Structure formats: C-alpha cells, structure tokens
C-alpha cells in the first residue's frame, strides 16, 4: 500500500512569516510530486510540481524534494491570510495515478 | 479553455434513491478519474478510465456504485440505492495520458447529501 504522510495541522503562522509544510512518501520509485491547494468547499488546484532532487521556486512558493529521504516540502514565503487552506502533498504513480496525502491545514493569522 | 465540468453541483436526496453524477473532461484528455472526499477519509480514488476503458475500479466501495464512460467527453458515476454514508463530495479529474508526470485537473465537485 503506497502511502503519503502529512501532519494534519492546523499549522498556524503569522502574516508575513514563512510557512513550512512537510510530507513523506513510502514508494521509493516515485518520480513525480505535486502540491495541491484546496480552499474549504472548493476543488484541489495544482500550485507546484517537482520531479528532481533540490529546490524549485515559483513566486512565493518553493518546493523541495529529497528522494533519498523520501521527503517533500513546500515553503510559502511572506504568508498571507489568503494562503489559509489545506495543502495536499501528492505523489504520482505509474499509470497516471496519484496518491494523496491527508493534507495539512494552514492558517495564516493577520 | 473549459475545465472539467461536473453536474450537479449539489444533490440532496433520500436514502434508497438512485443518484447519477456527471462529468465532462477537458477536451483532448484521455484519462478520467472519479474521487470521493470526506472529512474522515480524505480524497479516495474510486475508479479511473483510460481511453474510455475502466482500468482500476478497486476503489469503488461496493456494488451499489457503478461508473461508465460511453465516449471521450462524458462519464457518469451512479449510486443505486443510495445510503446516508455515501454523503461526500465527489470529484472528477482528467489528465492527458500522453504527457506523463503532468497533473490531473479537477472539476468543482458534486456535494452529495443522502438523508
């Protein structure tokens, strides 16, 4: 059974701080990794994808991947109240299937 | 470009009734996925299709659930008879199988309440 583990939170950070979201996965052969954001009552939307070890930056978001440790993280710089949502760590599997983590609820307090 | 379109957005019905959820994938996408999301279990994959053919339905909870994809632009998920424990948000997602490692795109979901 392939698993993706996340702390459910809530993770509470003050506005302007860095939010750090972490995730571990069980399948060492996994090759693609995504972070989806889901606002309450809405559908998941893709915000970052990463495929190789290291960091990938996109605006205020940085995804980090360490395949040896089977660890993925998402950093959100200058956190805003509008970043408050549940963040889903997602691992791509063979056959275009995705394995979803349970999500971490982020709360950014003004 | 239109995204994944699901209907209805909300459905409230009494237990025992038949429920049909509909999905139109993004044009050109040849993989389609049905998910169910609840607070207790998170996002669960129910079934997925490649080129209109069901590939893996191991996530379908029981025989009361069935899914079809008669053509590349339409899929249905049917629950008959429905039960209160089927209450959840049901998402449809599509993907272009020709582009591996690309993400799935989700519809807005159907919020289903079985009374």
mmCIF file of C-alpha atoms in Angstrom:
data_model
loop_
_atom_site.group_PDB
_atom_site.id
_atom_site.type_symbol
_atom_site.label_atom_id
_atom_site.label_comp_id
_atom_site.label_asym_id
_atom_site.label_seq_id
_atom_site.Cartn_x
_atom_site.Cartn_y
_atom_site.Cartn_z
ATOM 1 C CA UNK A 1 0.000 0.000 0.000
ATOM 2 C CA UNK A 2 1.603 3.254 -1.140
ATOM 3 C CA UNK A 3 1.324 5.975 1.462
ATOM 4 C CA UNK A 4 1.816 9.716 1.644
ATOM 5 C CA UNK A 5 2.015 11.119 5.141
ATOM 6 C CA UNK A 6 1.362 14.679 6.237
ATOM 7 C CA UNK A 7 0.740 16.320 9.578
ATOM 8 C CA UNK A 8 -2.920 17.297 9.552
ATOM 9 C CA UNK A 9 -2.291 20.512 11.481
ATOM 10 C CA UNK A 10 -3.590 23.094 11.797
ATOM 11 C CA UNK A 11 -0.325 24.880 11.192
ATOM 12 C CA UNK A 12 -0.737 28.450 12.377
ATOM 13 C CA UNK A 13 1.678 31.175 11.234
ATOM 14 C CA UNK A 14 1.516 34.963 11.475
ATOM 15 C CA UNK A 15 1.091 37.036 8.344
ATOM 16 C CA UNK A 16 4.442 37.684 6.666
ATOM 17 C CA UNK A 17 6.129 34.600 8.136
ATOM 18 C CA UNK A 18 7.383 31.525 6.286
ATOM 19 C CA UNK A 19 5.060 28.521 6.349
ATOM 20 C CA UNK A 20 6.775 25.147 6.064
ATOM 21 C CA UNK A 21 4.728 22.123 5.043
ATOM 22 C CA UNK A 22 6.231 18.645 5.038
ATOM 23 C CA UNK A 23 5.427 15.272 3.579
ATOM 24 C CA UNK A 24 6.941 11.792 3.411
ATOM 25 C CA UNK A 25 6.104 9.038 0.957
ATOM 26 C CA UNK A 26 6.583 5.293 1.009
ATOM 27 C CA UNK A 27 7.273 4.332 -2.625
ATOM 28 C CA UNK A 28 10.964 4.824 -3.327
ATOM 29 C CA UNK A 29 10.328 4.517 -7.056
ATOM 30 C CA UNK A 30 8.035 7.540 -7.241
ATOM 31 C CA UNK A 31 9.125 10.113 -9.809
ATOM 32 C CA UNK A 32 6.640 12.976 -9.741
ATOM 33 C CA UNK A 33 5.472 15.092 -6.861
ATOM 34 C CA UNK A 34 2.833 17.775 -6.604
ATOM 35 C CA UNK A 35 1.393 20.192 -4.116
ATOM 36 C CA UNK A 36 -2.289 20.956 -4.441
ATOM 37 C CA UNK A 37 -4.095 23.677 -2.506
ATOM 38 C CA UNK A 38 -7.718 23.219 -1.506
ATOM 39 C CA UNK A 39 -9.818 26.013 -0.100
ATOM 40 C CA UNK A 40 -12.776 24.997 2.029
ATOM 41 C CA UNK A 41 -15.624 23.883 -0.194
ATOM 42 C CA UNK A 42 -13.530 24.052 -3.349
ATOM 43 C CA UNK A 43 -11.698 21.580 -5.541
ATOM 44 C CA UNK A 44 -7.957 20.877 -5.310
ATOM 45 C CA UNK A 45 -5.833 23.089 -7.529
ATOM 46 C CA UNK A 46 -2.239 22.471 -8.517
ATOM 47 C CA UNK A 47 0.256 25.003 -7.217
ATOM 48 C CA UNK A 48 3.646 23.267 -7.590
ATOM 49 C CA UNK A 49 5.181 20.258 -9.257
ATOM 50 C CA UNK A 50 8.691 18.876 -8.783
ATOM 51 C CA UNK A 51 10.428 15.911 -10.369
ATOM 52 C CA UNK A 52 14.119 16.077 -9.411
ATOM 53 C CA UNK A 53 16.046 16.487 -6.189
ATOM 54 C CA UNK A 54 16.570 20.008 -4.955
ATOM 55 C CA UNK A 55 14.529 23.163 -4.843
ATOM 56 C CA UNK A 56 12.057 24.630 -7.286
ATOM 57 C CA UNK A 57 10.851 28.177 -6.804
ATOM 58 C CA UNK A 58 7.732 29.833 -8.190
ATOM 59 C CA UNK A 59 6.958 33.245 -6.757
ATOM 60 C CA UNK A 60 6.430 32.931 -3.018
ATOM 61 C CA UNK A 61 6.384 29.125 -3.221
ATOM 62 C CA UNK A 62 9.389 26.790 -3.044
ATOM 63 C CA UNK A 63 9.068 23.044 -3.353
ATOM 64 C CA UNK A 64 11.881 20.857 -2.060
ATOM 65 C CA UNK A 65 12.469 17.210 -2.908
ATOM 66 C CA UNK A 66 14.841 14.698 -1.348
ATOM 67 C CA UNK A 67 14.311 11.290 -2.930
ATOM 68 C CA UNK A 68 16.903 9.589 -0.735
ATOM 69 C CA UNK A 69 14.934 10.592 2.340
ATOM 70 C CA UNK A 70 11.573 10.225 0.550
ATOM 71 C CA UNK A 71 10.702 13.711 1.690
ATOM 72 C CA UNK A 72 8.903 16.596 0.019
ATOM 73 C CA UNK A 73 8.276 20.042 1.428
ATOM 74 C CA UNK A 74 6.597 23.284 0.469
ATOM 75 C CA UNK A 75 7.721 26.657 1.751
ATOM 76 C CA UNK A 76 5.464 29.680 1.478
ATOM 77 C CA UNK A 77 7.279 32.969 1.989
ATOM 78 C CA UNK A 78 5.553 36.143 3.156
ATOM 79 C CA UNK A 79 2.441 34.157 4.096
ATOM 80 C CA UNK A 80 -0.857 35.927 3.521
ATOM 81 C CA UNK A 81 -4.284 35.271 5.052
ATOM 82 C CA UNK A 82 -5.375 34.247 1.547
ATOM 83 C CA UNK A 83 -2.919 31.336 1.790
ATOM 84 C CA UNK A 84 -5.090 29.806 4.503
ATOM 85 C CA UNK A 85 -6.195 26.482 3.042
ATOM 86 C CA UNK A 86 -5.470 22.773 3.137
ATOM 87 C CA UNK A 87 -2.323 21.762 1.281
ATOM 88 C CA UNK A 88 -2.244 18.291 -0.229
ATOM 89 C CA UNK A 89 1.023 16.509 -0.904
ATOM 90 C CA UNK A 90 0.528 14.278 -3.930
ATOM 91 C CA UNK A 91 2.778 11.597 -5.396
ATOM 92 C CA UNK A 92 2.440 10.494 -8.996
ATOM 93 C CA UNK A 93 2.400 6.773 -9.650
ATOM 94 C CA UNK A 94 2.536 4.579 -12.718
ATOM 95 C CA UNK A 95 -0.478 4.785 -14.963
ATOM 96 C CA UNK A 96 -1.044 8.464 -14.254
ATOM 97 C CA UNK A 97 -2.492 7.708 -10.850
ATOM 98 C CA UNK A 98 -1.991 9.988 -7.888
ATOM 99 C CA UNK A 99 -1.650 9.114 -4.223
ATOM 100 C CA UNK A 100 -2.860 11.913 -1.992
ATOM 101 C CA UNK A 101 -1.713 12.756 1.491
ATOM 102 C CA UNK A 102 -4.346 13.647 4.037
ATOM 103 C CA UNK A 103 -3.478 17.325 3.793
ATOM 104 C CA UNK A 104 -2.158 19.949 6.180
ATOM 105 C CA UNK A 105 -4.459 22.756 7.173
ATOM 106 C CA UNK A 106 -2.634 26.094 7.152
ATOM 107 C CA UNK A 107 -3.955 29.129 8.991
ATOM 108 C CA UNK A 108 -2.288 32.492 8.401
ATOM 109 C CA UNK A 109 -3.280 34.979 11.077
ATOM 110 C CA UNK A 110 -3.336 38.718 10.275
ATOM 111 C CA UNK B 1 -10.381 26.668 -22.420
ATOM 112 C CA UNK B 2 -13.106 24.996 -20.370
ATOM 113 C CA UNK B 3 -12.036 22.922 -17.417
ATOM 114 C CA UNK B 4 -13.542 19.721 -16.107
ATOM 115 C CA UNK B 5 -17.294 20.211 -15.804
ATOM 116 C CA UNK B 6 -19.336 18.343 -13.218
ATOM 117 C CA UNK B 7 -23.047 18.320 -12.603
ATOM 118 C CA UNK B 8 -24.979 18.743 -10.471
ATOM 119 C CA UNK B 9 -23.016 20.941 -8.054
ATOM 120 C CA UNK B 10 -25.236 19.904 -5.170
ATOM 121 C CA UNK B 11 -27.562 16.946 -4.751
ATOM 122 C CA UNK B 12 -29.800 16.210 -1.797
ATOM 123 C CA UNK B 13 -31.897 13.079 -1.893
ATOM 124 C CA UNK B 14 -33.427 10.469 0.350
ATOM 125 C CA UNK B 15 -31.798 7.158 1.021
ATOM 126 C CA UNK B 16 -32.757 4.427 -1.377
ATOM 127 C CA UNK B 17 -32.930 6.770 -4.343
ATOM 128 C CA UNK B 18 -30.720 6.463 -7.394
ATOM 129 C CA UNK B 19 -28.095 9.189 -7.784
ATOM 130 C CA UNK B 20 -26.277 9.971 -11.022
ATOM 131 C CA UNK B 21 -23.275 12.268 -11.121
ATOM 132 C CA UNK B 22 -21.947 13.570 -14.425
ATOM 133 C CA UNK B 23 -18.566 14.674 -15.681
ATOM 134 C CA UNK B 24 -17.234 16.219 -18.867
ATOM 135 C CA UNK B 25 -13.431 16.034 -19.015
ATOM 136 C CA UNK B 26 -11.166 18.592 -20.634
ATOM 137 C CA UNK B 27 -11.201 18.147 -24.392
ATOM 138 C CA UNK B 28 -8.268 16.028 -25.518
ATOM 139 C CA UNK B 29 -7.686 14.450 -22.124
ATOM 140 C CA UNK B 30 -7.848 10.675 -22.340
ATOM 141 C CA UNK B 31 -7.727 9.712 -18.664
ATOM 142 C CA UNK B 32 -10.595 10.346 -16.280
ATOM 143 C CA UNK B 33 -10.731 9.788 -12.537
ATOM 144 C CA UNK B 34 -13.563 9.742 -10.003
ATOM 145 C CA UNK B 35 -12.711 10.608 -6.383
ATOM 146 C CA UNK B 36 -14.696 10.843 -3.174
ATOM 147 C CA UNK B 37 -13.715 13.199 -0.365
ATOM 148 C CA UNK B 38 -14.867 13.054 3.241
ATOM 149 C CA UNK B 39 -13.505 14.565 6.420
ATOM 150 C CA UNK B 40 -12.753 11.140 7.838
ATOM 151 C CA UNK B 41 -11.068 9.531 4.828
ATOM 152 C CA UNK B 42 -9.776 12.426 2.767
ATOM 153 C CA UNK B 43 -9.567 12.011 -1.012
ATOM 154 C CA UNK B 44 -10.147 8.452 -2.218
ATOM 155 C CA UNK B 45 -9.817 7.267 -5.800
ATOM 156 C CA UNK B 46 -12.911 5.333 -6.795
ATOM 157 C CA UNK B 47 -12.218 4.430 -10.427
ATOM 158 C CA UNK B 48 -10.259 5.625 -13.406
ATOM 159 C CA UNK B 49 -10.586 5.288 -17.168
ATOM 160 C CA UNK B 50 -8.020 5.409 -19.954
ATOM 161 C CA UNK B 51 -9.441 5.985 -23.448
ATOM 162 C CA UNK B 52 -12.958 5.332 -22.098
ATOM 163 C CA UNK B 53 -11.989 1.921 -20.685
ATOM 164 C CA UNK B 54 -12.159 1.309 -16.915
ATOM 165 C CA UNK B 55 -8.657 0.420 -15.761
ATOM 166 C CA UNK B 56 -8.922 0.172 -11.998
ATOM 167 C CA UNK B 57 -12.174 0.129 -10.058
ATOM 168 C CA UNK B 58 -10.743 -1.317 -6.854
ATOM 169 C CA UNK B 59 -11.691 1.855 -5.015
ATOM 170 C CA UNK B 60 -15.389 1.501 -5.734
ATOM 171 C CA UNK B 61 -16.820 0.818 -2.288
ATOM 172 C CA UNK B 62 -19.481 -1.740 -3.205
ATOM 173 C CA UNK B 63 -21.779 -2.966 -5.919
ATOM 174 C CA UNK B 64 -24.131 -0.072 -5.349
ATOM 175 C CA UNK B 65 -21.585 2.100 -7.161
ATOM 176 C CA UNK B 66 -21.081 1.937 -10.913
ATOM 177 C CA UNK B 67 -19.321 4.169 -13.433
ATOM 178 C CA UNK B 68 -19.438 4.431 -17.187
ATOM 179 C CA UNK B 69 -17.651 6.387 -19.852
ATOM 180 C CA UNK B 70 -19.597 5.926 -23.101
ATOM 181 C CA UNK B 71 -17.402 8.375 -25.012
ATOM 182 C CA UNK B 72 -14.368 10.588 -24.582
ATOM 183 C CA UNK B 73 -16.368 13.584 -23.441
ATOM 184 C CA UNK B 74 -18.725 12.143 -20.853
ATOM 185 C CA UNK B 75 -18.712 9.944 -17.758
ATOM 186 C CA UNK B 76 -21.252 9.063 -15.098
ATOM 187 C CA UNK B 77 -20.995 7.752 -11.559
ATOM 188 C CA UNK B 78 -24.165 6.102 -10.325
ATOM 189 C CA UNK B 79 -25.166 5.062 -6.821
ATOM 190 C CA UNK B 80 -28.169 2.775 -6.524
ATOM 191 C CA UNK B 81 -29.555 2.515 -3.906
ATOM 192 C CA UNK B 82 -28.010 5.456 -2.085
ATOM 193 C CA UNK B 83 -27.284 5.411 1.658
ATOM 194 C CA UNK B 84 -26.516 8.201 4.155
ATOM 195 C CA UNK B 85 -22.871 7.059 4.385
ATOM 196 C CA UNK B 86 -22.464 7.930 0.709
ATOM 197 C CA UNK B 87 -22.715 11.600 1.620
ATOM 198 C CA UNK B 88 -19.480 13.232 0.458
ATOM 199 C CA UNK B 89 -18.022 15.493 -2.191
ATOM 200 C CA UNK B 90 -17.392 13.627 -5.424
ATOM 201 C CA UNK B 91 -14.709 14.980 -7.740
ATOM 202 C CA UNK B 92 -13.978 14.144 -11.326
ATOM 203 C CA UNK B 93 -10.488 14.822 -12.714
ATOM 204 C CA UNK B 94 -8.963 14.441 -16.150
ATOM 205 C CA UNK B 95 -5.463 14.076 -17.494
ATOM 206 C CA UNK B 96 -3.671 13.851 -20.802
ATOM 207 C CA UNK B 97 -2.089 10.427 -20.778
ATOM 208 C CA UNK B 98 0.312 11.496 -23.489
ATOM 209 C CA UNK B 99 2.016 13.842 -21.056
ATOM 210 C CA UNK B 100 3.273 11.714 -18.215
ATOM 211 C CA UNK B 101 4.161 13.417 -14.984
ATOM 212 C CA UNK B 102 1.625 16.139 -15.646
ATOM 213 C CA UNK B 103 -1.057 16.851 -13.083
ATOM 214 C CA UNK B 104 -4.686 15.968 -13.058
ATOM 215 C CA UNK B 105 -7.205 18.776 -13.396
ATOM 216 C CA UNK B 106 -10.179 18.664 -11.067
ATOM 217 C CA UNK B 107 -13.767 19.693 -11.580
ATOM 218 C CA UNK B 108 -15.615 21.737 -8.969
ATOM 219 C CA UNK B 109 -17.142 18.614 -7.439
ATOM 220 C CA UNK B 110 -20.647 17.447 -6.575
ATOM 221 C CA UNK B 111 -21.658 17.810 -2.938
ATOM 222 C CA UNK B 112 -23.941 14.853 -2.244
ATOM 223 C CA UNK B 113 -26.165 14.596 0.812
ATOM 224 C CA UNK B 114 -28.201 11.454 1.391
ATOM 225 C CA UNK B 115 -30.878 11.933 4.032
#
